[in-house]
Short mmCIF file of C-alpha atoms in Angstrom, two decimals:
data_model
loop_
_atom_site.label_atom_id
_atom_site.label_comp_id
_atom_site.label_asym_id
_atom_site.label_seq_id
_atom_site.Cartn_x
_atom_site.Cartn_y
_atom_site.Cartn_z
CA UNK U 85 55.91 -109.55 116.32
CA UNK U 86 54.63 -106.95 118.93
CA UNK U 87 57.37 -104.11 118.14
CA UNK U 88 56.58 -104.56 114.38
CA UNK U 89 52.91 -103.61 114.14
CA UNK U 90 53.39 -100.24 112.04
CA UNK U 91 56.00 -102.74 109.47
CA UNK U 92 53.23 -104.51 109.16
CA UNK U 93 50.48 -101.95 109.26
CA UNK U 94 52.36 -100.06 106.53
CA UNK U 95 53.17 -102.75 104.29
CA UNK U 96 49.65 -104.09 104.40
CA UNK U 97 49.07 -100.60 102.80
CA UNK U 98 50.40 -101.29 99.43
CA UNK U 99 47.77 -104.75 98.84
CA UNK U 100 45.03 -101.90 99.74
CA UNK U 101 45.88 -99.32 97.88
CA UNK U 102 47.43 -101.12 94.32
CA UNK U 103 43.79 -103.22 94.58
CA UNK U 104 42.12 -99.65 94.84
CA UNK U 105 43.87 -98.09 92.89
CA UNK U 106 42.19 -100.94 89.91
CA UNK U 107 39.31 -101.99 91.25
CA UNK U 108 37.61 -98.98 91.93
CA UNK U 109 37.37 -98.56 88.30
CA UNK U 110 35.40 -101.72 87.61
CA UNK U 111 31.62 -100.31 88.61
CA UNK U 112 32.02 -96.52 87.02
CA UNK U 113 33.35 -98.28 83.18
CA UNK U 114 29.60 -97.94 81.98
CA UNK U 115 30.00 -94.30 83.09
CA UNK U 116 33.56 -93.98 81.74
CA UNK U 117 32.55 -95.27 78.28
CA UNK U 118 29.25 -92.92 78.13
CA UNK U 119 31.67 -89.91 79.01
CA UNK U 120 34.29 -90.45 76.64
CA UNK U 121 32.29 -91.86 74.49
CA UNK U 122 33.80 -95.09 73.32
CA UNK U 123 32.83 -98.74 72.68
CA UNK U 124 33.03 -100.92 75.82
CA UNK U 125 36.30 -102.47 74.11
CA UNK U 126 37.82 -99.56 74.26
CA UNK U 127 36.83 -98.82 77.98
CA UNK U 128 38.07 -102.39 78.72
CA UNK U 129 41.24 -101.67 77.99
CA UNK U 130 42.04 -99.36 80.60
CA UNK U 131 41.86 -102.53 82.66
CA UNK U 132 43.71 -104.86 80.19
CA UNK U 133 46.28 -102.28 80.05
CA UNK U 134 47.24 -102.31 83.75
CA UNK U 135 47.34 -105.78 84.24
CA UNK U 136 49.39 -106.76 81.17
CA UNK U 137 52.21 -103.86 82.04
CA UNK U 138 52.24 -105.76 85.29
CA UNK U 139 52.17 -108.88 84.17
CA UNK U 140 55.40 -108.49 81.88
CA UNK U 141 57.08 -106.07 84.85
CA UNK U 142 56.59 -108.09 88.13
CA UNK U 143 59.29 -110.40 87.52
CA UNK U 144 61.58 -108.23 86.45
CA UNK U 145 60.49 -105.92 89.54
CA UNK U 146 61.05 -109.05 91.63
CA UNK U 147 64.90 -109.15 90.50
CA UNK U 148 65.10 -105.83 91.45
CA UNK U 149 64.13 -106.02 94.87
CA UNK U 150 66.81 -109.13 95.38
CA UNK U 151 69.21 -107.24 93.82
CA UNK U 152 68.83 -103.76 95.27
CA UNK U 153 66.29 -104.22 98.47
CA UNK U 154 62.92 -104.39 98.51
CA UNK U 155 61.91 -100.62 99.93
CA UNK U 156 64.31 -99.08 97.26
CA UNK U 157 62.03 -100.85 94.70
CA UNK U 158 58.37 -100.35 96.25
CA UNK U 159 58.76 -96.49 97.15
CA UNK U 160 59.34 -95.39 93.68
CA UNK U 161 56.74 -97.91 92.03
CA UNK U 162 54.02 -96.48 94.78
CA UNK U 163 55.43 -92.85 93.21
CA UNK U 164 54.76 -93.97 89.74
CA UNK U 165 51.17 -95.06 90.57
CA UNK U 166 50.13 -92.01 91.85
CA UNK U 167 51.94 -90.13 89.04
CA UNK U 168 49.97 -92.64 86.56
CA UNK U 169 46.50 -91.66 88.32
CA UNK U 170 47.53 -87.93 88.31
CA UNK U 171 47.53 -88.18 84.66
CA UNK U 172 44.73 -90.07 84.31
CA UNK U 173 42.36 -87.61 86.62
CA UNK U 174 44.06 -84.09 85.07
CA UNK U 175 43.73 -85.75 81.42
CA UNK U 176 39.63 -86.45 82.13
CA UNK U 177 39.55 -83.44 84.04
CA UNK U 178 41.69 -80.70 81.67
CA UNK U 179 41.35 -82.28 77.93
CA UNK U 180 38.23 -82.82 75.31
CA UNK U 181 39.28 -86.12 74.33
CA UNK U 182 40.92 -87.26 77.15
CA UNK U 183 41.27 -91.30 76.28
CA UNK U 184 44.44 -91.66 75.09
CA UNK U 185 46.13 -89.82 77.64
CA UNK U 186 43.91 -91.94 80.60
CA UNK U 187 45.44 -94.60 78.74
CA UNK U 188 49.06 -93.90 79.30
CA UNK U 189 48.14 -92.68 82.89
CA UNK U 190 46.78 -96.36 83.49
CA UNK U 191 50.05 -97.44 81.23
CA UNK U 192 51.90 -95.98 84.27
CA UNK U 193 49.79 -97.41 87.02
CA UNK U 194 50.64 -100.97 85.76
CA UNK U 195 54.52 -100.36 85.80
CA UNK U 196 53.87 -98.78 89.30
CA UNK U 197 51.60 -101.84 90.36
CA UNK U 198 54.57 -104.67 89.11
CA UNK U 199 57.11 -102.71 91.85
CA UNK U 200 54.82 -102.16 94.51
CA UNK U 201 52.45 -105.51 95.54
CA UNK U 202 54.46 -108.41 94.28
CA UNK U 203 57.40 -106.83 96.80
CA UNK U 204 55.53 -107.47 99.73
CA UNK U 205 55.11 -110.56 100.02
CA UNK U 206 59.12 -111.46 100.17
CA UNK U 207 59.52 -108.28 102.52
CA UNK U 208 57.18 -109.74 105.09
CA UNK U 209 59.56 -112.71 104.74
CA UNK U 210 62.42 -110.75 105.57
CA UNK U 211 61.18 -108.51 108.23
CA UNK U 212 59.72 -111.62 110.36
CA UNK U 213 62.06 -114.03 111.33
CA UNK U 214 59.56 -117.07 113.02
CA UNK U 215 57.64 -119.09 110.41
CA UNK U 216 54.36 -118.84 112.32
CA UNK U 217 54.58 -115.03 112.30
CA UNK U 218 55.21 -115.12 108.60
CA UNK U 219 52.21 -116.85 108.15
CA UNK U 220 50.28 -114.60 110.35
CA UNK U 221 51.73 -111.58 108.46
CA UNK U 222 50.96 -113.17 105.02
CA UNK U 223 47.49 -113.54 106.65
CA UNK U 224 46.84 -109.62 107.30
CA UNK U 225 48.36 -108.89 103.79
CA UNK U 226 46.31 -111.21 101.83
CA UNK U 227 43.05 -110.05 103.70
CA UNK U 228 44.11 -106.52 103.17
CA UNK U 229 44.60 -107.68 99.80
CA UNK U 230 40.93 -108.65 99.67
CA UNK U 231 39.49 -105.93 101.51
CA UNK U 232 40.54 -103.65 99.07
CA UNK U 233 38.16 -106.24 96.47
CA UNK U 234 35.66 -105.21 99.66
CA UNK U 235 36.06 -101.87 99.22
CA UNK U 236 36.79 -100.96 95.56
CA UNK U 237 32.76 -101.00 94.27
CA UNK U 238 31.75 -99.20 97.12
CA UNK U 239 34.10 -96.48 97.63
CA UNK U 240 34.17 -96.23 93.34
CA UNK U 241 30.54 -95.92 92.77
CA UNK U 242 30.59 -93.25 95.62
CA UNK U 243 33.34 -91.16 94.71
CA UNK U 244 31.96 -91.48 91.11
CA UNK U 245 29.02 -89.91 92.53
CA UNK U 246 30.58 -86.23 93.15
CA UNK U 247 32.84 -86.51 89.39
CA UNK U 248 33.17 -89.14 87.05
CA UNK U 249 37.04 -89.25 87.08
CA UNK U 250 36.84 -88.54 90.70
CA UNK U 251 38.35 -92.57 91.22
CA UNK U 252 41.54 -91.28 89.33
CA UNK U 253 42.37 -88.73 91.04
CA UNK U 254 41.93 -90.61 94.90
CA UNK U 255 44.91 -92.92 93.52
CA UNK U 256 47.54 -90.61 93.75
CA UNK U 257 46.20 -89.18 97.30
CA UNK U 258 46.12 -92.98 98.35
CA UNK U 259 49.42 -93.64 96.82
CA UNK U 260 51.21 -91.08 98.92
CA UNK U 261 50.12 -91.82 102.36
CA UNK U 262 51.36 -95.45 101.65
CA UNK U 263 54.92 -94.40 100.28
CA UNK U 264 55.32 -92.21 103.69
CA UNK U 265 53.94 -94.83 105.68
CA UNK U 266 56.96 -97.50 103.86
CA UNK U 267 59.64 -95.16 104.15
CA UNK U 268 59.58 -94.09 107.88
CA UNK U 269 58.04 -97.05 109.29
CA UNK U 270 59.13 -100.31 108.03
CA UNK U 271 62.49 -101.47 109.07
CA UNK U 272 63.33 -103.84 106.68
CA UNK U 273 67.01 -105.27 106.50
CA UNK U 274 69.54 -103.72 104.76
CA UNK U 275 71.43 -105.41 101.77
CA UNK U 276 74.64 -106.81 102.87
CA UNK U 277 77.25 -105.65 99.61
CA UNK U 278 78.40 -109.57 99.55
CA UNK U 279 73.80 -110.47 99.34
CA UNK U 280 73.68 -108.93 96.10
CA UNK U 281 73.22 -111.17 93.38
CA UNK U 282 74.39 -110.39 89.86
CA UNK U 283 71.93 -111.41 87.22
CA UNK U 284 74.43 -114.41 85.66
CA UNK U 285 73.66 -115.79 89.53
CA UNK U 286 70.46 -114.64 89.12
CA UNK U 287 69.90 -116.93 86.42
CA UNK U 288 71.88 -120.09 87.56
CA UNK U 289 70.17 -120.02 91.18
CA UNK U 290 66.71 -119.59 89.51
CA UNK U 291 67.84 -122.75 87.29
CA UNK U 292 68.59 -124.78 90.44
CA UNK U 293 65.15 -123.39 91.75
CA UNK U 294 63.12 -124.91 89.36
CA UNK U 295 65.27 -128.05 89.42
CA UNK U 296 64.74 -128.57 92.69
CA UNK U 297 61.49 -127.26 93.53
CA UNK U 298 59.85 -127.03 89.81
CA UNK U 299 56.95 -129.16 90.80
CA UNK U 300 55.23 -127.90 93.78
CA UNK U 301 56.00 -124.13 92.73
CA UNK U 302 54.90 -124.58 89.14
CA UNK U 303 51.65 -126.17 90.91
CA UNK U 304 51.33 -123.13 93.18
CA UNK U 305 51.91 -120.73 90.47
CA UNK U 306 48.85 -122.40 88.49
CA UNK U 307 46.40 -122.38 91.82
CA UNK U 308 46.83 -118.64 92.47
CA UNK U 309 45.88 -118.05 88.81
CA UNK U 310 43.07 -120.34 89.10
CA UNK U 311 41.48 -119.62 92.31
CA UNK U 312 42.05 -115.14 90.65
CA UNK U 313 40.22 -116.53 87.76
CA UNK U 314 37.79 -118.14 89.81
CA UNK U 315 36.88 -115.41 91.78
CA UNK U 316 36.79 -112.36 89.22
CA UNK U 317 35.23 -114.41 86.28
CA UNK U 318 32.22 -115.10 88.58
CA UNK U 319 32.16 -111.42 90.38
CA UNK U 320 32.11 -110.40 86.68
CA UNK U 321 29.00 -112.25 86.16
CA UNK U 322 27.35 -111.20 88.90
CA UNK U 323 27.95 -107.87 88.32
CA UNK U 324 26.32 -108.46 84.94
CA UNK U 325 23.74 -110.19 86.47
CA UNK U 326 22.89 -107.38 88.68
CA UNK U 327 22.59 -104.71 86.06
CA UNK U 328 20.57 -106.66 82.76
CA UNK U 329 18.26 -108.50 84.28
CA UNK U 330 17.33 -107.02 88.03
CA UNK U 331 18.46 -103.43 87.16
CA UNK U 332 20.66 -102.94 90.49
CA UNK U 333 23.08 -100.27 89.92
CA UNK U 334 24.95 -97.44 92.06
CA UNK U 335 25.84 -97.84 95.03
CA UNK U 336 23.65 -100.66 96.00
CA UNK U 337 25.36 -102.85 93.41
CA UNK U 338 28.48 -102.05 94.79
CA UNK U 339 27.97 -103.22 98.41
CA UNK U 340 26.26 -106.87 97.21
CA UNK U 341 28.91 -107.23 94.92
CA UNK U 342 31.64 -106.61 98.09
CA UNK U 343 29.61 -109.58 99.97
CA UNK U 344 31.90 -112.28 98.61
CA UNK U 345 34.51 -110.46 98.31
CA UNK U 346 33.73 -109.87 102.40
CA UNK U 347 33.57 -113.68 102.75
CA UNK U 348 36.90 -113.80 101.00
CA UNK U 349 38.46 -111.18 103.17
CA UNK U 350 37.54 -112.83 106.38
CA UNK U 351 38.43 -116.02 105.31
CA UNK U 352 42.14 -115.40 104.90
CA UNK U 353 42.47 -113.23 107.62
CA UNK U 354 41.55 -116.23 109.68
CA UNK U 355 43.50 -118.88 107.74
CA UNK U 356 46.21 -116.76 107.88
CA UNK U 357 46.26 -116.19 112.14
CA UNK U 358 45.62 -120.20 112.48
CA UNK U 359 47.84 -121.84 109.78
CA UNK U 360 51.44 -121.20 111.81
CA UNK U 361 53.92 -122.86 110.52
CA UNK U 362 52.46 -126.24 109.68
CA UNK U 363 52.83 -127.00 106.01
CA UNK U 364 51.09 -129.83 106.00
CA UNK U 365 47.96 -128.61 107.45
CA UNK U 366 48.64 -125.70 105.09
CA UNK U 367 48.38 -128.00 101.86
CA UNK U 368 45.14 -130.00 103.30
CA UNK U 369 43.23 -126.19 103.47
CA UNK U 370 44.41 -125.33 100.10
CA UNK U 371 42.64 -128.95 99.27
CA UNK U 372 39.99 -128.28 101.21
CA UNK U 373 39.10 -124.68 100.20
CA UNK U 374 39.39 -125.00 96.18
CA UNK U 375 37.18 -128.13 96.55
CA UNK U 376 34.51 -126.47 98.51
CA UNK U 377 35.07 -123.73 95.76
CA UNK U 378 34.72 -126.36 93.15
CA UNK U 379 31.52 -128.09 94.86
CA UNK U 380 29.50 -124.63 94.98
CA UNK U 381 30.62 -123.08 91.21
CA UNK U 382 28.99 -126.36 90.15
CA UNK U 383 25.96 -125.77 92.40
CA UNK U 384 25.93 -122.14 90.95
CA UNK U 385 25.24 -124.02 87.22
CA UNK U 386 22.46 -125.72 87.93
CA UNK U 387 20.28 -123.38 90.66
CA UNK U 388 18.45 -120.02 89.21
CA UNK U 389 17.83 -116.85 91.43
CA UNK U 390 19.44 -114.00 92.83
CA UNK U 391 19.94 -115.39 96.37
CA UNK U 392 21.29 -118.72 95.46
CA UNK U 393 23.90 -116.66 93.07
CA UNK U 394 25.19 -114.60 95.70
CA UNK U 395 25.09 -116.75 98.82
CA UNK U 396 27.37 -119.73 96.80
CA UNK U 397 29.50 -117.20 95.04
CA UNK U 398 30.33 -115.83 98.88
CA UNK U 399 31.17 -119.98 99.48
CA UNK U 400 33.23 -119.85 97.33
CA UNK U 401 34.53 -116.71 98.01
CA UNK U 402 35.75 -118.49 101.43
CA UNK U 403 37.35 -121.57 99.62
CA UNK U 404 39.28 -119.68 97.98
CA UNK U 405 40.13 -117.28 100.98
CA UNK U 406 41.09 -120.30 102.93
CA UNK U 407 43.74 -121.19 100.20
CA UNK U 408 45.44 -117.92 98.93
CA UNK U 409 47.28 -117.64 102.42
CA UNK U 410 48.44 -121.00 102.94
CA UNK U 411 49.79 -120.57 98.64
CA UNK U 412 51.88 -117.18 100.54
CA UNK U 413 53.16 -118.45 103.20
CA UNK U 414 54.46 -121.87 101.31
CA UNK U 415 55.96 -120.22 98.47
CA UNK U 416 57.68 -117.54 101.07
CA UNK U 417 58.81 -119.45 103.65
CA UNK U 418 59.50 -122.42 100.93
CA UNK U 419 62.59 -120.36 99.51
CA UNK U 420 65.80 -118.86 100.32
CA UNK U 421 66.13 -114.90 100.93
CA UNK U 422 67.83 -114.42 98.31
CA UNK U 423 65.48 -115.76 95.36
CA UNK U 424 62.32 -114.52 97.36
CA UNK U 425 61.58 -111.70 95.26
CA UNK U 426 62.01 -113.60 92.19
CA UNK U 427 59.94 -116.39 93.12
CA UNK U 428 57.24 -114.42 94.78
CA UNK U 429 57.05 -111.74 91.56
CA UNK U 430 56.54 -115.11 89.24
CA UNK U 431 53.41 -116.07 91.34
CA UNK U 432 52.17 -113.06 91.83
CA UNK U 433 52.20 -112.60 87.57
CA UNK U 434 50.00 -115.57 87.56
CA UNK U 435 47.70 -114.38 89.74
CA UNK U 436 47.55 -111.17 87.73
CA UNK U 437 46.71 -113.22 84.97
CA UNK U 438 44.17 -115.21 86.42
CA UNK U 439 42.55 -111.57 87.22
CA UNK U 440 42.85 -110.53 83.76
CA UNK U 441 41.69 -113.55 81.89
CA UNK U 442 38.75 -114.35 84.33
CA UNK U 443 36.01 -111.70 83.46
CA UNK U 444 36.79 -112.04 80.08
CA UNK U 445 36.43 -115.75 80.07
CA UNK U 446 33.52 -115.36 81.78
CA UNK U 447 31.83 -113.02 79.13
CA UNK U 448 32.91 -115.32 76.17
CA UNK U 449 31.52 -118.35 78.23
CA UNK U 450 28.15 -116.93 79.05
CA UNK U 451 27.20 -116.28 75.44
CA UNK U 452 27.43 -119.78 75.52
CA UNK U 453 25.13 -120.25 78.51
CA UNK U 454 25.60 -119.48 82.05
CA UNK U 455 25.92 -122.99 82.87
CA UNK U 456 29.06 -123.68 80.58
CA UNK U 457 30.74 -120.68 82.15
CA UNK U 458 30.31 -122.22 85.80
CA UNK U 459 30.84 -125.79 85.12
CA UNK U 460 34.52 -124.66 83.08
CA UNK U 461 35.02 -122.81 86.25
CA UNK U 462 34.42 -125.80 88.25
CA UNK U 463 36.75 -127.63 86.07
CA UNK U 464 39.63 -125.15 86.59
CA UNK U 465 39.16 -125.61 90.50
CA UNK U 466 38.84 -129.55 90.46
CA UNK U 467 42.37 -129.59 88.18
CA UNK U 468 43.81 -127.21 91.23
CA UNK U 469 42.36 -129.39 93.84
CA UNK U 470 44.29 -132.46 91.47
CA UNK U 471 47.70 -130.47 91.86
CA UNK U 472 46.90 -129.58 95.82
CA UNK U 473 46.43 -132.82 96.68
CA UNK U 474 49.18 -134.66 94.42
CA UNK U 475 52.18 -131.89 93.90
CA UNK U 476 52.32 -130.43 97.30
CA UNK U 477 54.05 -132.48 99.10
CA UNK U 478 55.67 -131.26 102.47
CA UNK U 479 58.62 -132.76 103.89
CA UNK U 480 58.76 -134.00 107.84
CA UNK U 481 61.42 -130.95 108.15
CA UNK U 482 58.49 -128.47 107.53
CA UNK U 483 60.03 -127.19 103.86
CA UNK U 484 56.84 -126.97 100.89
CA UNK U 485 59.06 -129.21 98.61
#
């Protein structure tokens, strides 16, 4: 693992940047919406938008890469990104009534997004050839993955600072460095012409996939949208929380709202040095960590006050930052090369959905009362914690299945 430091440093890029390139946007919407001068609906959308390209894209993405390779794939999506935020920045920057055209700049970012972080995850899997350093790999992406969550309301509210559509226009910048930094450092291996898979094999292998393996990866799939929907339904709240009733906004909202998201980060960068190779272990922290989740979103219903929000959000922030790398490394490490991609693409779809359903779940819940939103929460974590503890189940020869 020594010599491949840069591979790794440079792939770790694309997690950073694609959650960047999104979340930045989340803490300058209220000053979006008062520029353009649209209903908050409206200036949801350039979030909804992103995430449901994506969502419909990543698998198909993920065939791609198994089909063609994964940097031929990932350099042109991290191209279309930037070109996406281009538009978006110019458009706010050049025209009256810019939100239409934002919109198909942000239409672009999401078909840039579905080539570009779903493909690492496999990569990593071919580039490293010992389990435990796929692990610790998976670890550094995931918490590069999450310190982009870190980073996003505090580098957002300050860039929105100097110009409102100042956020758009970093994208592109950001987008650029990381294509450069794919193309002349990682080494990945090349496609042998007899690897290729033709999409009627495509289709028959992915068959025998789910045949085989339907249980524990179906269970997988549903954790990583969970323990997203965990996560950003609650950051959602707090953010609200923040703004209506203690009037925290700017910058200082920004850096308490990256304090779980910190907690997160660390957490998997840990997880993801310690776990190795030892799937078993692996499955009892992904038990572990959306219980502990579980135990303080249901502590978060019933306690009032500022403090007690963000310290148990941050708890939970670390349950869940405990499980996301062991849910990598299983599901990479837990298939053959040649369906990685696929397989990888599928999961990371559900955890784009978890992301996009989670704030507004959250928002619908809360008119409800705060304490319904947290204890459905709670519920989705205990019926992950179920299908941890009873679907998982690792075989003595170290395989996820």
């Amino acid at each position: 693992m020594e010599n491949k430091k840069w591979d790794l440093l440079s792939i770790a890029s694309i997690p950073l940047i694609m959650t960047l390139g999104n979340s930045m946007l989340i803490p300058v919407l209220p000053s979006i919406r008062s520029k353009l001068g649209i209903t908050s609906l409206q200036v949801s959308l350039l979030i909804t938008i992103y995430s449901a390209v994506a969502i419909l894209l990543i698998p198909v993405a993920g065939y791609l890469s198994d089909r063609f390779g994964r940097k031929i794939i990932i350099i042109p999506s991290l191209i279309i990104n930037g070109i996406g935020g281009l538009i978006c920045g110019l458009g706010a920057w050049w025209i009256e009534n810019p939100y239409l055209v934002i919109m198909l700049g942000r239409f672009l970012q999401g078909i840039g997004a579905a080539g570009a972080f779903p493909i690492v995850l496999p990569l990593v899997g071919d580039i490293f050839k010992k389990e435990s350093d796929v692990s610790s790999s998976l670890g550094v992406v995931e918490t590069a993955n999450t310190f982009g969550k870190v980073l996003s309301p505090i580098l957002g509210s300050a860039l929105a600072l100097m110009v409102w559509f100042a956020p758009f226009l970093a994208i592109p910048v950001l987008c650029v460095i990381s294509a450069v930094l794919v193309a002349f450092l990682v080494k990945s291996p090349a496609k042998k012409k007899d690897e290729k898979v033709t999409f009627t094999q495509f289709r028959t292998h992915l068959k025998q996939i789910f045949i085989h393996n339907g249980k524990w990866l179906s269970a997988i799939f549903a954790i990583g949208c969970i323990c997203m929907l965990a996560i950003f339904g609650t950051l959602f709240y707090l953010s609200d929380t923040l703004e209506d009733e203690y009037h925290v906004k700017g910058i200082v909202k920004g850096c308490i709202l990256a304090i779980p998201s910190a907690a997160l980060c660390i957490a998997s960068f840990i997880t993801g040095k310690r776990i190795g190779r030892n799937k078993m272990l692996m499955k009892w922290i992904t038990f572990g960590g959306i219980t502990l989740a579980a135990v303080t979103f249901i502590i978060s219903g019933t306690l009032h006050g500022i403090s007690w929000l963000i310290g148990l959000i941050s708890v939970g922030g670390i349950g869940i930052g405990v499980t996301l790398p062991c849910m990598d490394a299983m599901i990479t490490e837990g298939i053959d090369k040649s369906e990685r991609g696929t397989i990888t693409s599928i999961y990371s779809s559900m955890r784009f959905i978890g992301v996009a359903i989670g704030p507004p779940l959250a928002a619908i819940l809360v008119k409800i009362s705060p304490h319904f939103m947290f204890y459905t929460i709670t519920g989705f974590c205990v019926l992950a914690a179920v299908l941890a503890l009873f679907t998982i189940k690792p075989d003595p020869d170290g395989s996820a299945a």
